[in-house]
Amino acid sequence: MFIGHFAVGFAAKRYAPRTSLAVLLAAPLLSDLLWPPFLLLGWETVRIDPARTKVSPLNFTSFPWSHSLLMCAVWAALFAAIYYWITRYWPGTLAIALGVLSHWLLDWITHGKDMPLYPGGAKFGLGLWNSVAGTLGVELAMFATGVWLYVLTTKARDRIGRYGFVAYVVLLVASYLRDTFSSQLPHSVKAEIAWPGLIAGVVMLIWAWWFDRHRDLKPTLT
Ligand SMILES: [Zn+2]
């Protein structure tokens, strides 16, 4: 899953309006943020295999540290504890814990049988990625709902708050559609998957932090 994880972060703003959108996005994206550096370090592996599923050309041969249910629970507890220690803000803490855990659930729905319960444990996956229409339908509906909840919660204070946000949403949907329909296969895991993934993750979080700071909470929420 790709933009479905962003949907969870956008939606969480409704529940935890005082938490920066960047933090609310980092939680459901955490497994995918850890994955590129873990690939570069050689702790996890992936193989390029276009026959694996219709949507994704990747066979996730091993990613227990970023993507097992047990490790997701560990990351969730760690991230939530650090956030609570700094802010003492319960809604944000809960949104982070549930957000990190949601990654496993959503990837379990989309992936083939890749998703381990714990490092070395049995792997599961419902394989929504075998259907292009099903994947697009589910993820776009989730994304629209998440963005809509964010718009209900915040309003732009200035141009950055308005156009920075709109450009972010447009870019996400465009790159999601491009990736889904692209027939081009990556050749190098490090150069074409891990490094771009790492850089894109950092850029998307900083960008979200930036436009979110230029949006105010709707009066009913302040
Ligand atoms: Zn993932």
mmCIF file of C-alpha atoms in Angstrom, residues 21-98:
data_model
loop_
_atom_site.group_PDB
_atom_site.id
_atom_site.type_symbol
_atom_site.label_atom_id
_atom_site.label_comp_id
_atom_site.label_asym_id
_atom_site.label_seq_id
_atom_site.Cartn_x
_atom_site.Cartn_y
_atom_site.Cartn_z
ATOM 1 C CA LEU A 21 0.807 16.478 10.259
ATOM 2 C CA ALA A 22 4.426 15.430 9.668
ATOM 3 C CA VAL A 23 4.381 13.379 12.887
ATOM 4 C CA LEU A 24 0.903 11.993 12.134
ATOM 5 C CA LEU A 25 2.156 10.870 8.697
ATOM 6 C CA ALA A 26 5.472 9.507 9.998
ATOM 7 C CA ALA A 27 3.574 7.026 12.210
ATOM 8 C CA PRO A 28 1.615 5.104 9.545
ATOM 9 C CA LEU A 29 4.569 5.465 7.141
ATOM 10 C CA LEU A 30 7.178 4.347 9.681
ATOM 11 C CA SER A 31 7.676 0.802 8.343
ATOM 12 C CA ASP A 32 8.242 2.197 4.842
ATOM 13 C CA LEU A 33 10.569 4.898 6.207
ATOM 14 C CA LEU A 34 12.717 2.299 7.987
ATOM 15 C CA TRP A 35 12.733 -0.099 5.043
ATOM 16 C CA PRO A 36 15.060 1.858 2.649
ATOM 17 C CA PRO A 37 17.853 2.364 5.214
ATOM 18 C CA PHE A 38 17.493 -1.274 6.307
ATOM 19 C CA LEU A 39 17.862 -2.334 2.647
ATOM 20 C CA LEU A 40 20.979 -0.171 2.302
ATOM 21 C CA LEU A 41 22.422 -1.689 5.479
ATOM 22 C CA GLY A 42 21.713 -5.170 4.139
ATOM 23 C CA TRP A 43 19.457 -6.052 7.089
ATOM 24 C CA GLU A 44 16.501 -6.634 4.771
ATOM 25 C CA THR A 45 16.195 -7.814 1.170
ATOM 26 C CA VAL A 46 13.852 -7.426 -1.790
ATOM 27 C CA ARG A 47 13.909 -8.999 -5.241
ATOM 28 C CA ILE A 48 12.604 -7.519 -8.473
ATOM 29 C CA ASP A 49 9.993 -9.955 -9.770
ATOM 30 C CA PRO A 50 7.265 -8.614 -12.076
ATOM 31 C CA ALA A 51 5.310 -11.869 -11.856
ATOM 32 C CA ARG A 52 4.799 -11.526 -8.098
ATOM 33 C CA THR A 53 1.645 -9.344 -8.134
ATOM 34 C CA LYS A 54 -0.092 -7.221 -10.772
ATOM 35 C CA VAL A 55 0.484 -3.915 -8.975
ATOM 36 C CA SER A 56 3.941 -4.281 -7.421
ATOM 37 C CA PRO A 57 6.950 -5.763 -9.267
ATOM 38 C CA LEU A 58 8.671 -6.560 -5.971
ATOM 39 C CA ASN A 59 9.082 -9.778 -4.049
ATOM 40 C CA PHE A 60 9.622 -8.776 -0.420
ATOM 41 C CA THR A 61 11.881 -11.701 0.403
ATOM 42 C CA SER A 62 12.802 -10.504 3.897
ATOM 43 C CA PHE A 63 11.790 -7.401 5.866
ATOM 44 C CA PRO A 64 11.176 -8.570 9.448
ATOM 45 C CA TRP A 65 12.671 -5.514 11.213
ATOM 46 C CA SER A 66 10.542 -2.944 9.397
ATOM 47 C CA HIS A 67 7.465 -5.023 8.557
ATOM 48 C CA SER A 68 6.763 -7.822 11.063
ATOM 49 C CA LEU A 69 3.743 -7.366 13.327
ATOM 50 C CA LEU A 70 5.876 -7.798 16.437
ATOM 51 C CA MET A 71 8.399 -5.146 15.366
ATOM 52 C CA CYS A 72 5.561 -2.796 14.330
ATOM 53 C CA ALA A 73 4.270 -3.090 17.899
ATOM 54 C CA VAL A 74 7.766 -2.342 19.244
ATOM 55 C CA TRP A 75 8.183 0.696 16.948
ATOM 56 C CA ALA A 76 4.662 1.863 17.865
ATOM 57 C CA ALA A 77 5.418 1.710 21.593
ATOM 58 C CA LEU A 78 8.787 3.430 21.142
ATOM 59 C CA PHE A 79 7.511 6.256 18.910
ATOM 60 C CA ALA A 80 4.435 6.857 21.106
ATOM 61 C CA ALA A 81 6.500 6.846 24.310
ATOM 62 C CA ILE A 82 9.014 9.365 22.957
ATOM 63 C CA TYR A 83 6.203 11.586 21.697
ATOM 64 C CA TYR A 84 4.342 11.438 25.024
ATOM 65 C CA TRP A 85 7.534 12.144 26.951
ATOM 66 C CA ILE A 86 8.080 15.317 24.894
ATOM 67 C CA THR A 87 4.489 16.610 24.561
ATOM 68 C CA ARG A 88 2.242 14.940 27.208
ATOM 69 C CA TYR A 89 -0.482 15.091 24.562
ATOM 70 C CA TRP A 90 -2.606 11.936 24.743
ATOM 71 C CA PRO A 91 -4.562 12.178 21.468
ATOM 72 C CA GLY A 92 -1.296 12.538 19.519
ATOM 73 C CA THR A 93 0.277 9.666 21.461
ATOM 74 C CA LEU A 94 -2.642 7.357 20.692
ATOM 75 C CA ALA A 95 -2.766 8.445 17.031
ATOM 76 C CA ILE A 96 0.944 7.577 16.706
ATOM 77 C CA ALA A 97 0.625 4.157 18.345
ATOM 78 C CA LEU A 98 -2.378 3.154 16.228
#
